[in-house]
C-alpha cells in the first residue's frame, strides 16, 4: 500500500461458493471473448478475473432494473475489456445470450465498446484511453451532491497513464476527497510500454496517485481470493479519499491453468439477477 493515512477496510464475510463461482465465470468470459472476438486469446485474458469479481461479487446491480438509482456505477476504457465483459453481461441477463452468437459486434457496440445505450449493465464504456476516469469522477461527484450511497468503479489499463486528461481527473478526485470512487488499473506484464517509459512503472505511478491524494493498493489481478476481499472492503468502507487498486496481470494468463470441468454448464447456472454485497 502507498497510503497517506491508515485505511481501515471492512472485513466482509465471504460465502464459500463465491470464489469458485467467480473463477469459473472468469474462465467463461475468457473463452467466450476469444470465440467472439477477432483478437487473440492472450489479449483478452488479463481483465477476466477483475470483471468477474466485480460483477459476481462486488457491484450492487439488478438486471431486471438496469437504471436502479442506487446501483453501483461502472465505467471502463479499452476494447479488449469490452470483449471480455460482454459474455458476463449476457450471462447475468442484461441482454439475450443469443445476441452474442447472432451479431457479436452489435453486443460489443461501437468500435468494440458496450455503452449505456447499446447494452445495459455498463454505465460508460469508451475506446478513448483518457475518458473513463473523468466520467467516473463525474458519477462519484453526482452521488455526493445527491446524497446517494452508491460507489463508482472505473477500470483502466496502464496505457491510459500516458494521458494527461486522466491525471487531471485523478487530481480533481483527490482534491475533492471522493471516497466513493474506486479505480482499478489493469497493469499487464506484457504492456508494450513496460521497460520503455520508466516514469510510468507501477511503482512510480503509485507514488503519483498517492501524491494526488489517493489511497493506493496492490493486488494480483488474477487472484480472486485477493481481489474479492479487497474490492468488497473498499466498497463497504466509508473513506475520505478515492482509492486506486493496481492489479498486476499477465496477458498470457490462460484458463488452462485452472481446469474447471464442465465450464459452460457452470456458466449457465441461473442467476437471481441481483449482486448485492453492501447494505442498502
Tab-separated table of C-alpha atoms in Angstrom:
chain	number	residue	atom	x	y	z
A	1	UNK	CA	0.000	0.000	0.000
A	2	UNK	CA	1.037	3.599	-0.632
A	3	UNK	CA	-1.381	5.338	1.716
A	4	UNK	CA	-1.085	8.779	3.215
A	5	UNK	CA	-3.005	7.674	6.313
A	6	UNK	CA	-4.246	4.380	7.735
A	7	UNK	CA	-7.149	2.864	5.820
A	8	UNK	CA	-9.470	0.536	7.681
A	9	UNK	CA	-11.252	-1.815	5.315
A	10	UNK	CA	-14.422	-3.593	6.303
A	11	UNK	CA	-13.876	-7.310	6.813
A	12	UNK	CA	-16.895	-8.515	4.858
A	13	UNK	CA	-17.722	-12.234	5.219
A	14	UNK	CA	-17.427	-14.251	2.023
A	15	UNK	CA	-19.814	-17.018	1.057
A	16	UNK	CA	-17.902	-20.267	0.393
A	17	UNK	CA	-19.472	-20.692	-3.057
A	18	UNK	CA	-18.436	-17.269	-4.347
A	19	UNK	CA	-14.741	-17.848	-5.028
A	20	UNK	CA	-15.141	-20.946	-7.235
A	21	UNK	CA	-18.102	-19.313	-8.989
A	22	UNK	CA	-16.086	-16.191	-9.814
A	23	UNK	CA	-13.165	-18.260	-11.077
A	24	UNK	CA	-15.499	-20.219	-13.358
A	25	UNK	CA	-17.132	-17.054	-14.668
A	26	UNK	CA	-13.715	-15.548	-15.400
A	27	UNK	CA	-12.743	-18.562	-17.476
A	28	UNK	CA	-16.129	-18.484	-19.189
A	29	UNK	CA	-15.536	-14.816	-20.053
A	30	UNK	CA	-12.117	-15.601	-21.487
A	31	UNK	CA	-13.400	-18.493	-23.590
A	32	UNK	CA	-16.394	-16.610	-24.946
A	33	UNK	CA	-14.394	-13.476	-25.662
A	34	UNK	CA	-11.813	-15.398	-27.646
A	35	UNK	CA	-14.615	-17.076	-29.597
A	36	UNK	CA	-16.431	-13.846	-30.407
A	37	UNK	CA	-13.531	-11.506	-30.975
A	38	UNK	CA	-11.017	-11.312	-33.779
A	39	UNK	CA	-8.299	-10.618	-31.234
A	40	UNK	CA	-6.082	-13.376	-29.894
A	41	UNK	CA	-6.928	-15.034	-26.575
A	42	UNK	CA	-3.889	-13.517	-24.875
A	43	UNK	CA	-5.196	-10.001	-25.498
A	44	UNK	CA	-8.466	-10.856	-23.777
A	45	UNK	CA	-7.212	-12.717	-20.744
A	46	UNK	CA	-5.898	-10.036	-18.453
A	47	UNK	CA	-9.109	-8.440	-17.136
A	48	UNK	CA	-11.311	-11.556	-16.834
A	49	UNK	CA	-10.846	-12.130	-13.088
A	50	UNK	CA	-11.270	-8.420	-12.321
A	51	UNK	CA	-14.532	-8.218	-14.252
A	52	UNK	CA	-15.929	-11.463	-12.862
A	53	UNK	CA	-15.094	-10.372	-9.310
A	54	UNK	CA	-16.859	-7.059	-9.804
A	55	UNK	CA	-19.999	-8.435	-11.440
A	56	UNK	CA	-20.447	-11.607	-9.354
A	57	UNK	CA	-19.083	-10.480	-6.010
A	58	UNK	CA	-18.969	-6.722	-5.552
A	59	UNK	CA	-21.252	-4.495	-7.633
A	60	UNK	CA	-24.792	-3.826	-6.463
A	61	UNK	CA	-26.756	-4.287	-9.677
A	62	UNK	CA	-30.155	-5.572	-10.831
A	63	UNK	CA	-30.552	-6.969	-14.321
A	64	UNK	CA	-34.327	-6.536	-14.126
A	65	UNK	CA	-33.851	-2.855	-13.305
A	66	UNK	CA	-30.671	-1.623	-15.036
A	67	UNK	CA	-31.495	2.002	-14.158
A	68	UNK	CA	-31.938	1.309	-10.428
A	69	UNK	CA	-30.909	4.672	-8.899
A	70	UNK	CA	-28.864	3.118	-6.086
A	71	UNK	CA	-26.902	0.713	-8.283
A	72	UNK	CA	-23.136	0.934	-8.203
A	73	UNK	CA	-21.716	2.600	-11.287
A	74	UNK	CA	-19.147	1.010	-13.592
A	75	UNK	CA	-17.090	2.721	-16.294
A	76	UNK	CA	-14.179	1.468	-18.352
A	77	UNK	CA	-11.985	2.163	-21.337
A	78	UNK	CA	-10.423	-0.409	-23.636
A	79	UNK	CA	-11.609	-2.624	-26.492
A	80	UNK	CA	-10.404	-5.920	-25.023
A	81	UNK	CA	-12.229	-5.155	-21.775
A	82	UNK	CA	-15.447	-4.864	-23.774
A	83	UNK	CA	-14.912	-8.240	-25.404
A	84	UNK	CA	-14.351	-9.919	-22.028
A	85	UNK	CA	-17.270	-8.125	-20.380
A	86	UNK	CA	-19.990	-8.800	-22.962
A	87	UNK	CA	-20.369	-12.543	-22.171
A	88	UNK	CA	-20.714	-11.786	-18.451
A	89	UNK	CA	-23.426	-9.204	-19.064
A	90	UNK	CA	-25.318	-11.688	-21.231
A	91	UNK	CA	-24.890	-14.370	-18.577
A	92	UNK	CA	-26.356	-12.047	-15.945
A	93	UNK	CA	-29.388	-11.345	-18.117
A	94	UNK	CA	-28.694	-7.792	-19.243
A	95	UNK	CA	-29.102	-8.929	-22.853
A	96	UNK	CA	-30.158	-12.187	-24.552
A	97	UNK	CA	-27.274	-14.619	-24.952
A	98	UNK	CA	-28.425	-15.275	-28.499
A	99	UNK	CA	-27.258	-11.771	-29.413
A	100	UNK	CA	-23.678	-12.840	-28.834
A	101	UNK	CA	-23.909	-15.556	-31.454
A	102	UNK	CA	-26.068	-13.703	-33.975
A	103	UNK	CA	-24.139	-10.445	-34.021
A	104	UNK	CA	-21.145	-10.033	-31.688
A	105	UNK	CA	-20.459	-6.521	-32.954
A	106	UNK	CA	-23.975	-5.433	-32.004
A	107	UNK	CA	-23.320	-6.538	-28.434
A	108	UNK	CA	-19.788	-5.194	-28.274
A	109	UNK	CA	-21.024	-1.884	-29.619
A	110	UNK	CA	-19.339	0.917	-31.477
A	111	UNK	CA	-15.656	0.096	-32.079
A	112	UNK	CA	-15.985	-2.815	-29.683
A	113	UNK	CA	-17.293	-0.796	-26.740
A	114	UNK	CA	-20.573	-1.543	-24.936
A	115	UNK	CA	-22.242	1.599	-23.659
A	116	UNK	CA	-25.354	2.501	-21.696
A	117	UNK	CA	-27.473	2.719	-24.849
A	118	UNK	CA	-26.352	-0.472	-26.585
A	119	UNK	CA	-26.037	-2.707	-23.567
A	120	UNK	CA	-27.456	-2.179	-20.046
A	121	UNK	CA	-25.224	-3.146	-17.174
A	122	UNK	CA	-22.442	-0.713	-18.094
A	123	UNK	CA	-22.735	2.960	-17.198
A	124	UNK	CA	-19.963	4.089	-19.520
A	125	UNK	CA	-17.601	2.408	-21.956
A	126	UNK	CA	-15.224	4.070	-24.371
A	127	UNK	CA	-12.328	3.224	-26.647
A	128	UNK	CA	-10.757	6.580	-25.898
A	129	UNK	CA	-7.984	5.992	-23.398
A	130	UNK	CA	-8.449	9.183	-21.391
A	131	UNK	CA	-12.230	9.400	-20.949
A	132	UNK	CA	-13.235	6.712	-18.442
A	133	UNK	CA	-11.774	8.238	-15.279
A	134	UNK	CA	-13.114	11.776	-15.931
A	135	UNK	CA	-16.582	10.276	-16.427
A	136	UNK	CA	-16.169	8.224	-13.242
A	137	UNK	CA	-15.223	11.349	-11.312
A	138	UNK	CA	-18.431	12.949	-12.578
A	139	UNK	CA	-20.501	9.960	-11.434
A	140	UNK	CA	-18.903	9.953	-7.995
A	141	UNK	CA	-19.425	13.708	-7.648
A	142	UNK	CA	-23.081	13.327	-8.632
A	143	UNK	CA	-23.561	10.753	-5.873
A	144	UNK	CA	-22.140	13.152	-3.296
A	145	UNK	CA	-24.331	16.027	-4.484
A	146	UNK	CA	-27.465	13.845	-4.483
A	147	UNK	CA	-26.712	12.248	-1.118
A	148	UNK	CA	-26.675	8.725	-2.606
A	149	UNK	CA	-24.554	5.898	-1.242
A	150	UNK	CA	-23.596	4.096	-4.447
A	151	UNK	CA	-19.955	3.534	-5.349
A	152	UNK	CA	-18.321	4.233	-8.700
A	153	UNK	CA	-15.792	1.745	-10.078
A	154	UNK	CA	-13.585	2.615	-13.049
A	155	UNK	CA	-11.451	0.003	-14.827
A	156	UNK	CA	-8.371	1.437	-16.538
A	157	UNK	CA	-5.297	-0.003	-18.180
A	158	UNK	CA	-1.694	1.163	-17.989
A	159	UNK	CA	-1.852	2.692	-21.471
A	160	UNK	CA	-4.075	5.392	-20.005
A	161	UNK	CA	-1.218	6.502	-17.742
A	162	UNK	CA	0.099	8.315	-20.804
A	163	UNK	CA	-2.960	10.574	-20.974
A	164	UNK	CA	-2.979	13.997	-19.356
A	165	UNK	CA	-6.761	14.157	-19.042
A	166	UNK	CA	-6.747	11.022	-16.887
A	167	UNK	CA	-4.260	12.573	-14.473
A	168	UNK	CA	-6.272	15.798	-14.376
A	169	UNK	CA	-9.287	13.744	-13.307
A	170	UNK	CA	-7.186	11.934	-10.690
A	171	UNK	CA	-6.077	15.285	-9.287
A	172	UNK	CA	-9.669	16.564	-9.091
A	173	UNK	CA	-10.869	13.383	-7.345
A	174	UNK	CA	-8.128	13.599	-4.747
A	175	UNK	CA	-8.644	17.296	-4.132
A	176	UNK	CA	-12.366	16.779	-3.538
A	177	UNK	CA	-11.814	13.641	-1.411
A	178	UNK	CA	-14.151	11.416	-3.429
A	179	UNK	CA	-14.135	8.450	-1.094
A	180	UNK	CA	-16.897	6.765	-3.111
A	181	UNK	CA	-14.614	6.355	-6.156
A	182	UNK	CA	-12.523	3.215	-6.754
A	183	UNK	CA	-10.237	2.997	-9.785
A	184	UNK	CA	-8.723	-0.332	-10.845
A	185	UNK	CA	-5.654	-0.251	-13.073
A	186	UNK	CA	-5.163	-3.420	-15.102
A	187	UNK	CA	-1.378	-3.420	-15.320
A	188	UNK	CA	-0.321	-6.173	-17.696
A	189	UNK	CA	3.194	-7.584	-17.512
A	190	UNK	CA	3.244	-7.628	-21.301
A	191	UNK	CA	2.376	-3.984	-21.787
A	192	UNK	CA	4.213	-2.526	-24.782
A	193	UNK	CA	5.165	0.444	-22.629
A	194	UNK	CA	6.767	-1.502	-19.804
A	195	UNK	CA	10.531	-1.145	-19.772
A	196	UNK	CA	10.353	1.761	-22.222
A	197	UNK	CA	8.898	4.526	-20.066
A	198	UNK	CA	10.284	4.151	-16.592
A	199	UNK	CA	8.258	7.074	-15.253
A	200	UNK	CA	5.128	5.011	-15.939
A	201	UNK	CA	6.196	1.955	-13.943
A	202	UNK	CA	3.704	0.757	-11.306
A	203	UNK	CA	5.959	1.995	-8.515
A	204	UNK	CA	6.334	5.479	-9.983
A	205	UNK	CA	2.647	5.739	-10.792
A	206	UNK	CA	1.676	4.526	-7.318
A	207	UNK	CA	3.639	7.432	-5.875
A	208	UNK	CA	1.878	9.800	-8.258
A	209	UNK	CA	-1.582	8.537	-7.286
A	210	UNK	CA	-0.676	8.912	-3.617
A	211	UNK	CA	0.663	12.426	-4.214
A	212	UNK	CA	-2.679	13.322	-5.787
A	213	UNK	CA	-4.482	12.245	-2.617
A	214	UNK	CA	-5.479	8.654	-3.451
A	215	UNK	CA	-5.143	5.566	-1.268
A	216	UNK	CA	-3.117	3.033	-3.275
A	217	UNK	CA	-3.387	-0.756	-3.103
A	218	UNK	CA	-1.563	-3.500	-4.996
A	219	UNK	CA	-3.006	-6.924	-5.833
A	220	UNK	CA	-2.521	-9.898	-8.128
A	221	UNK	CA	-5.167	-9.254	-10.769
A	222	UNK	CA	-5.713	-12.987	-11.385
A	223	UNK	CA	-6.045	-13.980	-7.720
A	224	UNK	CA	-9.745	-13.957	-6.893
A	225	UNK	CA	-9.002	-14.783	-3.253
A	226	UNK	CA	-7.167	-11.440	-3.019
A	227	UNK	CA	-9.355	-9.379	-5.368
A	228	UNK	CA	-12.711	-10.130	-3.782
A	229	UNK	CA	-11.981	-9.145	-0.154
A	230	UNK	CA	-10.015	-6.068	-1.237
A	231	UNK	CA	-12.641	-4.688	-3.629
A	232	UNK	CA	-15.524	-5.523	-1.326
A	233	UNK	CA	-13.708	-3.984	1.616
A	234	UNK	CA	-13.143	-0.784	-0.348
A	235	UNK	CA	-16.786	-0.734	-1.372
A	236	UNK	CA	-18.097	-1.141	2.163
A	237	UNK	CA	-15.667	1.213	3.893
A	238	UNK	CA	-16.526	4.859	4.474
A	239	UNK	CA	-13.401	6.564	3.198
A	240	UNK	CA	-12.242	10.165	2.955
A	241	UNK	CA	-10.119	9.642	-0.178
A	242	UNK	CA	-10.521	7.907	-3.537
A	243	UNK	CA	-8.828	4.529	-3.870
A	244	UNK	CA	-6.826	3.034	-6.712
A	245	UNK	CA	-6.059	-0.677	-6.990
A	246	UNK	CA	-3.060	-1.517	-9.179
A	247	UNK	CA	-3.771	-5.054	-10.361
A	248	UNK	CA	-0.761	-6.823	-11.828
A	249	UNK	CA	-1.907	-9.137	-14.610
A	250	UNK	CA	-0.431	-11.245	-17.361
A	251	UNK	CA	-1.873	-11.197	-20.879
A	252	UNK	CA	-0.606	-14.760	-21.342
A	253	UNK	CA	-2.614	-15.991	-18.358
A	254	UNK	CA	-4.615	-18.965	-19.595
A	255	UNK	CA	-7.776	-20.660	-18.442
A	256	UNK	CA	-5.835	-23.886	-18.801
A	257	UNK	CA	-4.119	-23.052	-15.516
A	258	UNK	CA	-7.476	-23.572	-13.833
A	259	UNK	CA	-9.216	-26.722	-15.117
A	260	UNK	CA	-12.844	-26.216	-14.227
A	261	UNK	CA	-14.625	-29.236	-15.577
A	262	UNK	CA	-17.818	-28.509	-17.439
A	263	UNK	CA	-17.365	-24.774	-17.718
A	264	UNK	CA	-20.376	-23.980	-19.831
A	265	UNK	CA	-22.730	-25.846	-17.510
A	266	UNK	CA	-21.422	-23.796	-14.604
A	267	UNK	CA	-21.716	-20.591	-16.601
A	268	UNK	CA	-25.332	-21.332	-17.466
A	269	UNK	CA	-26.419	-21.657	-13.838
A	270	UNK	CA	-29.478	-19.490	-13.148
A	271	UNK	CA	-28.956	-16.096	-11.536
A	272	UNK	CA	-31.372	-14.152	-9.368
A	273	UNK	CA	-30.276	-11.006	-11.142
A	274	UNK	CA	-29.043	-9.202	-8.056
A	275	UNK	CA	-25.498	-8.953	-6.801
A	276	UNK	CA	-25.864	-7.026	-3.570
A	277	UNK	CA	-22.865	-7.034	-1.261
A	278	UNK	CA	-23.340	-3.769	0.568
A	279	UNK	CA	-26.143	-2.869	2.974
A	280	UNK	CA	-28.773	-0.685	1.354
